[in-house]
């Protein structure tokens, strides 16, 4: 357990005080969120079911890419070293698209935060989604908040053991389905599912399924809000994306205070509207009291808004004492001024511009990218060879990456070298100016190419040159610069 010493200032005139030790460790207070209904709770359920549905079902979606190609719509093919997203196919050397996706994700998150605060954390973050699901199971098996608290405090009995075992069994099942679904994105879903249960899958598949099952079970079942409060870096800097027009969950202190307990027919004319029922605390998945002000532990789920509105309705008081609104509107309301929702602001415009630029660049790059890649390596030992007739010869390793799903033939020529002739080992006869290079679909074709130049045509020790290949079918031309070395004059 980590501890740290804290010194206490000796009060003037007093005898020196003994040092007090302050622990940096605090025991976890187990949170039993209470069931609540309302607009935001319903919104959360819709979001959760849609996201879970997408996650579990997406690997089963098929997409016809023609013969020889995998037909899974979303696939990261580890053995084939490709990623497939419907009709987009990404090769390992195109991994920079992943950078584009990450930039889109990050700027999208900044944009959503500037508009609606911690909407990602409260509604769509996987930790929130699965924790909500696990709490729902817990409530189903053990009952609502008070029953769960009583059960946890009660001594062990057959009933308690049965309920705990059932809950953990369902949690483990969900965790297994979740971990298993993740694996399905990395291979053919039907094939993996078919082999998995008869013990024919690879140890990697079983290992990773166990790993993701374990992490889901621990993070959503046990760690829960601790992930948001202690492990996640996002709450630490998301405050920088807010401004006074971002929607956030806050308690309207000017209306709620001074708080006090109240009966249904209480007179609220000379007191605050908060009846100190603590419903907002009891429904909170991170166990905080939003009445203490903005806190890093608040994930912006807005369940306290639903809870407080239920209470306000019972007391016939105006709703939204805890509100999901901008700071500017709250200030305006406290002064009796009109409110307005300001979505178009310099920072939201900036995020939209950045998002649009990144999307446009990615779309242009994807639509115009070549399905052909060439890599040339010049021989270094020897740098050149003097042939028996005095001509100079350089050797090159020429690699053609044909990313299409059909056979291709390319015409290879050399530009910028007077009198140059080509010899491709196994493909062309010496002395020709043109060589035909076939490339099988989806493969790298490697050729040894010799370029021969009469000595009298070489003016310098190093002569720039260009290798040009032309697709014999489409006419697409690809050029790569290189050099030809010789002894000089
Ligand atoms: S304070 Fe309210 S919005 Fe914040 S986490 Fe708790 S219930 Fe959700
Ligand atoms: S739910 Fe509303 S009335 Fe009850 S304690 Fe919270 S803020 Fe006060």
XYZ file of C-alpha atoms and ligand atoms in Angstrom:
505
model
C 0.000 0.000 0.000
C 1.464 3.351 -0.966
C 1.803 5.895 1.793
C 3.241 9.348 1.999
C 4.147 11.502 4.818
C 2.563 14.846 5.268
C 3.936 17.394 7.605
C 1.658 19.421 9.738
C 2.534 22.975 10.332
C 3.260 23.653 13.895
C 0.868 26.158 15.211
C 2.697 29.224 16.435
C 3.349 29.068 20.096
C 2.443 25.371 20.350
C 4.876 22.607 21.054
C 6.094 20.794 17.894
C 3.353 18.509 16.589
C 4.039 14.841 15.858
C 4.171 14.043 12.142
C 0.912 12.737 10.729
C 0.941 10.122 8.047
C -1.558 10.561 5.240
C -2.286 7.555 3.143
C -2.568 8.000 -0.600
C -4.552 4.800 -0.722
C -8.287 4.863 -0.237
C -10.396 1.746 0.042
C -12.881 1.418 -2.754
C -16.414 2.230 -1.756
C -18.569 -0.213 -3.665
C -21.202 1.542 -5.751
C -24.681 0.106 -6.202
C -26.317 2.345 -8.816
C -30.069 2.613 -8.419
C -32.465 1.894 -11.264
C -33.906 4.976 -12.928
C -36.123 5.685 -15.899
C -36.286 8.795 -18.011
C -35.207 10.392 -21.260
C -31.441 9.948 -20.837
C -31.762 6.402 -19.486
C -33.807 5.459 -22.568
C -31.301 7.203 -24.832
C -28.517 5.237 -23.189
C -30.367 1.934 -23.714
C -30.992 2.672 -27.404
C -27.334 3.603 -27.874
C -26.130 0.513 -26.012
C -28.290 -1.941 -27.975
C -27.320 -0.366 -31.305
C -23.596 -0.421 -30.467
C -23.673 -3.951 -29.063
C -25.682 -5.121 -32.069
C -23.135 -3.616 -34.447
C -20.203 -5.069 -32.536
C -21.567 -8.621 -32.274
C -23.101 -8.835 -35.749
C -20.595 -6.970 -37.944
C -18.134 -9.905 -38.329
C -20.923 -12.029 -39.842
C -21.616 -9.527 -42.632
C -20.527 -10.780 -46.072
C -19.191 -8.741 -48.994
C -18.513 -10.217 -52.429
C -15.012 -9.277 -53.622
C -14.811 -11.823 -56.387
C -13.104 -15.219 -56.589
C -10.110 -15.837 -54.348
C -10.831 -12.918 -52.060
C -12.295 -13.178 -48.552
C -15.999 -12.368 -48.413
C -16.102 -10.930 -44.906
C -17.146 -7.260 -44.975
C -14.929 -6.221 -42.038
C -11.750 -8.210 -41.728
C -8.199 -7.759 -40.522
C -6.540 -10.704 -42.215
C -3.398 -11.320 -40.169
C -2.121 -14.212 -42.285
C -2.848 -12.478 -45.601
C -1.545 -9.180 -44.121
C -4.519 -7.162 -45.383
C -7.374 -5.202 -43.878
C -10.773 -5.182 -45.567
C -13.510 -2.638 -45.023
C -16.305 -3.437 -47.455
C -14.791 -2.612 -50.872
C -11.675 -0.966 -49.465
C -8.594 -3.138 -49.181
C -5.592 -1.890 -47.223
C -2.129 -3.405 -47.650
C 0.559 -3.259 -44.940
C 2.453 -0.492 -46.778
C -0.749 1.594 -46.773
C -0.970 1.599 -42.994
C -0.872 5.419 -43.114
C -4.636 5.215 -43.699
C -4.829 4.041 -40.112
C -3.225 7.348 -39.124
C -5.998 9.134 -41.038
C -8.645 7.087 -39.238
C -7.040 7.860 -35.866
C -6.928 11.590 -36.680
C -10.604 11.440 -37.713
C -11.461 9.653 -34.463
C -9.537 12.150 -32.328
C -10.904 15.281 -34.011
C -14.408 13.737 -34.046
C -14.088 13.228 -30.297
C -12.940 16.834 -29.788
C -15.898 18.014 -31.878
C -18.429 15.918 -29.935
C -16.932 17.131 -26.635
C -17.082 20.787 -27.690
C -20.760 20.311 -28.582
C -22.084 17.962 -25.929
C -19.445 17.555 -23.209
C -18.555 14.022 -22.172
C -21.123 12.436 -24.440
C -18.544 9.856 -25.530
C -17.824 8.808 -21.937
C -21.436 8.761 -20.833
C -23.036 7.051 -23.805
C -20.693 5.369 -26.268
C -17.371 4.462 -24.624
C -17.015 0.639 -24.561
C -16.246 0.784 -20.830
C -19.574 2.561 -20.223
C -21.515 0.280 -22.564
C -20.301 -2.994 -21.049
C -20.406 -1.696 -17.469
C -24.033 -0.686 -18.019
C -24.762 -4.145 -19.390
C -23.068 -5.845 -16.435
C -24.929 -3.636 -13.921
C -28.178 -4.505 -15.682
C -27.401 -8.220 -15.197
C -26.470 -7.601 -11.562
C -29.768 -5.823 -10.980
C -31.667 -8.616 -12.726
C -30.130 -11.281 -10.485
C -29.651 -9.489 -7.169
C -32.334 -6.801 -7.291
C -32.144 -3.011 -7.153
C -29.758 -0.908 -5.068
C -31.114 -1.569 -1.549
C -31.426 -5.316 -2.104
C -27.881 -5.453 -3.472
C -26.504 -3.510 -0.518
C -28.323 -5.845 1.887
C -27.118 -8.907 0.018
C -23.499 -7.735 0.101
C -23.705 -7.119 3.842
C -25.508 -10.376 4.611
C -23.529 -13.421 5.783
C -22.934 -16.142 3.226
C -25.941 -18.404 2.675
C -27.068 -20.752 -0.061
C -29.266 -18.016 -1.516
C -26.430 -15.482 -1.575
C -24.021 -18.028 -3.037
C -26.557 -18.982 -5.717
C -27.165 -15.368 -6.723
C -23.477 -14.512 -6.831
C -22.668 -17.633 -8.858
C -25.470 -16.931 -11.311
C -24.398 -13.299 -11.758
C -20.764 -14.186 -12.354
C -21.749 -17.002 -14.718
C -23.793 -14.558 -16.848
C -20.987 -11.988 -16.671
C -18.488 -14.603 -17.832
C -20.790 -15.651 -20.647
C -21.144 -12.049 -21.875
C -17.388 -11.558 -21.481
C -16.738 -14.714 -23.519
C -19.138 -13.654 -26.283
C -17.473 -10.223 -26.297
C -13.915 -11.581 -26.374
C -14.908 -14.181 -28.967
C -16.577 -11.579 -31.190
C -13.368 -9.530 -31.199
C -11.426 -12.518 -32.549
C -13.947 -12.891 -35.391
C -12.702 -9.615 -36.876
C -9.280 -11.232 -37.437
C -10.313 -14.252 -39.493
C -13.285 -15.748 -41.271
C -16.071 -15.612 -38.673
C -17.866 -18.752 -39.849
C -14.646 -20.742 -40.080
C -13.451 -19.677 -36.627
C -16.846 -20.374 -35.055
C -16.991 -23.784 -36.748
C -13.564 -24.851 -35.540
C -13.611 -23.159 -32.125
C -16.008 -25.492 -30.342
C -14.496 -28.697 -31.687
C -11.011 -27.767 -30.519
C -9.535 -27.222 -33.984
C -8.631 -23.561 -33.751
C -5.102 -22.313 -33.210
C -3.750 -21.722 -29.725
C -3.541 -17.982 -30.613
C -7.331 -17.866 -31.126
C -8.002 -19.627 -27.808
C -5.386 -17.506 -26.051
C -6.685 -14.157 -27.291
C -10.300 -15.165 -26.648
C -9.344 -15.991 -23.056
C -7.443 -12.695 -22.757
C -10.335 -10.550 -24.010
C -12.860 -12.560 -21.995
C -10.786 -11.912 -18.887
C -10.333 -8.185 -19.529
C -14.048 -7.681 -20.273
C -15.034 -9.557 -17.104
C -12.581 -7.627 -14.919
C -13.068 -4.151 -16.412
C -16.868 -4.214 -16.731
C -17.674 -6.503 -13.796
C -15.147 -5.528 -11.153
C -13.249 -2.359 -12.037
C -16.213 -0.417 -13.503
C -16.034 3.276 -12.522
C -12.410 2.865 -11.398
C -11.422 2.650 -15.065
C -13.009 6.058 -15.725
C -11.677 7.672 -12.559
C -8.137 6.244 -12.335
C -7.153 4.540 -15.584
C -8.547 6.612 -18.437
C -6.462 9.618 -19.566
C -9.335 11.326 -21.405
C -10.986 13.028 -18.357
C -7.629 14.653 -17.581
C -7.568 16.808 -20.677
C -11.114 16.839 -22.057
C -11.775 20.035 -20.073
C -9.657 21.848 -22.667
C -12.328 21.146 -25.313
C -15.160 22.742 -23.342
C -16.303 26.322 -23.526
C -19.281 28.083 -21.968
C -21.554 26.841 -24.777
C -20.692 23.123 -24.463
C -23.498 21.026 -23.014
C -22.554 19.663 -19.602
C -24.343 18.063 -16.668
C -24.547 20.516 -13.755
C -26.581 21.305 -10.699
C -28.290 24.703 -10.777
C -27.135 25.836 -7.386
C -28.835 29.205 -7.664
C -32.186 27.362 -7.796
C -31.445 24.374 -5.569
C -29.931 26.074 -2.521
C -30.484 26.290 0.348
C -31.408 22.628 0.193
C -33.477 20.867 2.833
C -35.687 17.837 3.292
C -39.304 18.482 2.337
C -42.794 17.018 2.350
C -44.921 16.851 -0.792
C -46.930 19.962 0.113
C -43.911 21.985 1.244
C -43.693 25.695 0.495
C -40.662 26.336 -1.707
C -41.061 30.096 -1.955
C -38.316 30.885 0.540
C -35.952 27.934 0.089
C -34.119 26.032 -2.617
C -35.730 23.333 -4.745
C -33.305 20.574 -3.741
C -35.026 18.310 -1.225
C -31.766 16.550 -0.395
C -33.197 13.144 -1.336
C -29.834 12.020 -2.769
C -31.517 10.243 -5.666
C -28.984 11.907 -7.967
C -26.158 10.302 -5.972
C -27.813 6.894 -5.796
C -28.240 6.567 -9.569
C -24.739 7.803 -10.350
C -22.531 5.036 -11.793
C -19.426 6.731 -10.382
C -21.049 7.465 -7.025
C -20.452 11.216 -6.977
C -22.671 14.091 -5.850
C -23.104 16.469 -8.780
C -24.247 19.128 -6.321
C -20.594 19.501 -5.291
C -19.880 21.002 -8.719
C -18.107 19.824 -11.883
C -15.930 16.799 -11.196
C -13.492 14.734 -13.199
C -15.328 11.578 -12.082
C -18.548 12.729 -13.755
C -18.841 10.804 -17.020
C -21.737 12.938 -18.276
C -24.239 10.062 -18.438
C -27.066 12.408 -17.322
C -28.776 9.730 -15.209
C -28.815 12.218 -12.338
C -30.858 14.525 -14.591
C -33.488 11.781 -14.968
C -33.375 11.072 -11.226
C -33.817 14.687 -10.218
C -36.553 15.275 -12.779
C -38.501 12.373 -11.234
C -38.207 14.107 -7.861
C -39.103 17.538 -9.272
C -42.228 16.011 -10.872
C -43.322 14.592 -7.502
C -43.025 18.014 -5.901
C -44.593 19.819 -8.868
C -41.401 21.829 -9.263
C -39.897 22.841 -12.611
C -37.700 20.140 -14.141
C -33.950 20.334 -14.783
C -32.638 21.346 -11.394
C -29.814 19.119 -12.555
C -29.506 20.034 -16.159
C -27.739 18.951 -19.322
C -27.196 22.395 -20.719
C -24.485 24.942 -21.398
C -22.941 27.058 -18.679
C -23.971 30.186 -20.622
C -27.631 29.121 -20.529
C -27.468 28.334 -16.836
C -26.096 31.788 -16.097
C -28.774 33.313 -18.346
C -31.521 31.375 -16.540
C -30.228 32.444 -13.141
C -30.586 36.066 -14.280
C -33.952 35.485 -15.909
C -32.506 36.145 -19.357
C -33.403 34.209 -22.550
C -31.314 31.135 -23.348
C -29.894 30.000 -26.683
C -28.097 26.913 -27.967
C -25.017 28.028 -29.862
C -23.686 25.160 -31.934
C -21.771 27.232 -34.492
C -18.736 28.677 -32.727
C -15.083 29.225 -33.719
C -13.913 25.944 -32.152
C -16.715 23.833 -33.636
C -16.090 25.444 -37.036
C -12.379 24.644 -36.683
C -13.114 20.985 -35.849
C -15.532 20.682 -38.796
C -12.938 22.191 -41.150
C -10.210 19.795 -39.928
C -12.600 16.824 -40.158
C -13.643 17.814 -43.687
C -10.036 18.244 -44.843
C -8.906 14.883 -43.429
C -11.954 13.112 -44.900
C -11.466 14.762 -48.297
C -7.755 13.868 -48.368
C -8.513 10.262 -47.412
C -11.311 9.949 -49.967
C -9.130 11.427 -52.720
C -6.176 9.255 -51.740
C -8.298 6.089 -51.668
C -9.990 6.775 -54.983
C -6.790 7.717 -56.820
C -4.322 5.283 -55.260
C -2.358 3.049 -57.567
C -2.791 -0.685 -57.248
C 0.810 -1.097 -58.292
C 3.954 -0.538 -56.293
C 7.561 -0.869 -57.442
C 10.708 -1.249 -55.401
C 14.190 -1.079 -56.999
C 17.495 -1.962 -55.371
C 20.757 -1.358 -57.235
C 23.521 -3.915 -56.783
C 26.274 -2.570 -54.550
C 28.885 -5.269 -54.991
C 30.126 -4.878 -57.600
C 28.926 -1.324 -58.421
C 29.367 -2.059 -62.130
C 30.890 -4.717 -64.375
C 33.008 -4.105 -67.467
C 32.017 -6.677 -70.088
C 34.401 -8.304 -72.600
C 33.277 -5.890 -75.358
C 33.996 -2.903 -73.100
C 30.330 -2.148 -72.316
C 29.351 -1.344 -68.721
C 26.676 -3.327 -66.909
C 24.748 -2.490 -63.728
C 22.489 -4.949 -61.880
C 19.164 -4.149 -60.188
C 16.613 -6.108 -58.185
C 13.240 -5.008 -59.504
C 10.098 -5.815 -57.454
C 6.542 -5.291 -58.698
C 3.730 -5.457 -56.172
C 0.545 -6.251 -58.072
C -2.312 -5.392 -55.685
C -5.029 -6.383 -58.145
C -6.795 -9.712 -58.328
C -5.824 -10.464 -61.930
C -2.672 -11.352 -63.866
C -0.783 -8.332 -65.148
C 1.974 -7.883 -67.704
C 4.190 -4.831 -67.685
C 6.570 -3.432 -70.316
C 9.834 -2.314 -68.768
C 12.046 0.308 -70.442
C 14.892 2.551 -69.354
C 14.760 6.291 -70.035
C 17.624 8.805 -69.946
C 20.441 6.393 -70.772
C 21.755 6.560 -74.333
C 22.275 3.131 -75.913
C 20.911 1.245 -72.883
C 19.703 -2.328 -73.346
C 18.011 -4.622 -70.865
C 18.405 -8.176 -69.795
C 15.914 -9.615 -67.375
C 17.038 -12.964 -66.056
C 14.668 -15.615 -67.292
C 12.321 -13.149 -69.034
C 14.066 -11.412 -71.964
C 16.922 -11.884 -74.335
C 20.002 -9.725 -73.920
C 20.154 -6.663 -76.064
C 16.479 -5.652 -76.142
C 15.249 -2.176 -75.189
C 12.032 -3.513 -73.782
C 11.273 -6.370 -71.399
C 7.943 -7.959 -70.562
C 7.420 -8.610 -66.840
C 4.398 -10.688 -65.803
C 3.058 -10.271 -62.268
C 0.607 -12.696 -60.701
C -2.399 -11.300 -58.804
C -1.939 -10.220 -55.214
C 1.789 -10.995 -55.173
C 5.220 -9.435 -55.371
C 7.029 -10.365 -58.626
C 10.815 -10.132 -58.219
C 13.184 -9.818 -61.199
C 16.903 -9.497 -61.658
C 17.458 -6.786 -64.257
C 20.782 -5.988 -65.948
C 21.202 -2.687 -67.798
C 24.012 -2.546 -70.337
C 25.434 0.679 -71.807
C 28.288 1.020 -74.371
C 31.262 2.647 -72.658
C 31.457 5.467 -75.216
C 27.884 6.502 -74.307
C 28.762 7.060 -70.657
C 30.028 10.566 -69.951
C 30.076 10.458 -66.134
C 30.673 8.068 -63.294
C 27.049 8.409 -62.280
C 24.228 8.928 -64.766
C 20.615 9.528 -63.651
C 18.101 7.257 -65.325
C 14.456 6.266 -65.057
C 12.852 2.817 -65.035
C 9.466 2.976 -66.687
C 6.842 0.247 -66.661
C 3.590 0.319 -68.543
C 0.580 -1.860 -67.840
C 0.011 -3.575 -71.225
C -3.731 -3.731 -70.548
C -4.651 -0.404 -68.953
C -1.738 1.646 -70.281
C -1.014 2.960 -66.760
C 2.593 4.145 -66.566
C 4.808 4.072 -63.492
C 8.284 5.629 -63.330
C 11.077 5.340 -60.760
C 14.333 7.273 -60.717
C 17.643 5.444 -60.321
C 21.296 5.839 -61.317
C 23.717 4.012 -63.564
C 27.333 3.850 -62.390
C 30.458 3.424 -64.511
C 34.188 4.185 -64.539
C 33.709 7.584 -66.260
C 35.734 8.715 -69.260
S -22.945 13.028 -11.762
Fe -24.682 12.612 -13.084
S -23.857 12.792 -15.166
Fe -22.121 12.636 -13.783
S -21.648 10.459 -13.764
Fe -22.995 10.841 -12.036
S -25.047 10.420 -12.837
Fe -23.701 10.623 -14.587
S -32.136 14.385 -6.920
Fe -32.472 16.605 -7.091
S -33.627 17.046 -5.263
Fe -32.745 15.087 -4.874
S -30.805 15.533 -3.866
Fe -30.365 15.429 -6.032
S -30.507 17.533 -6.718
Fe -31.516 17.451 -4.741
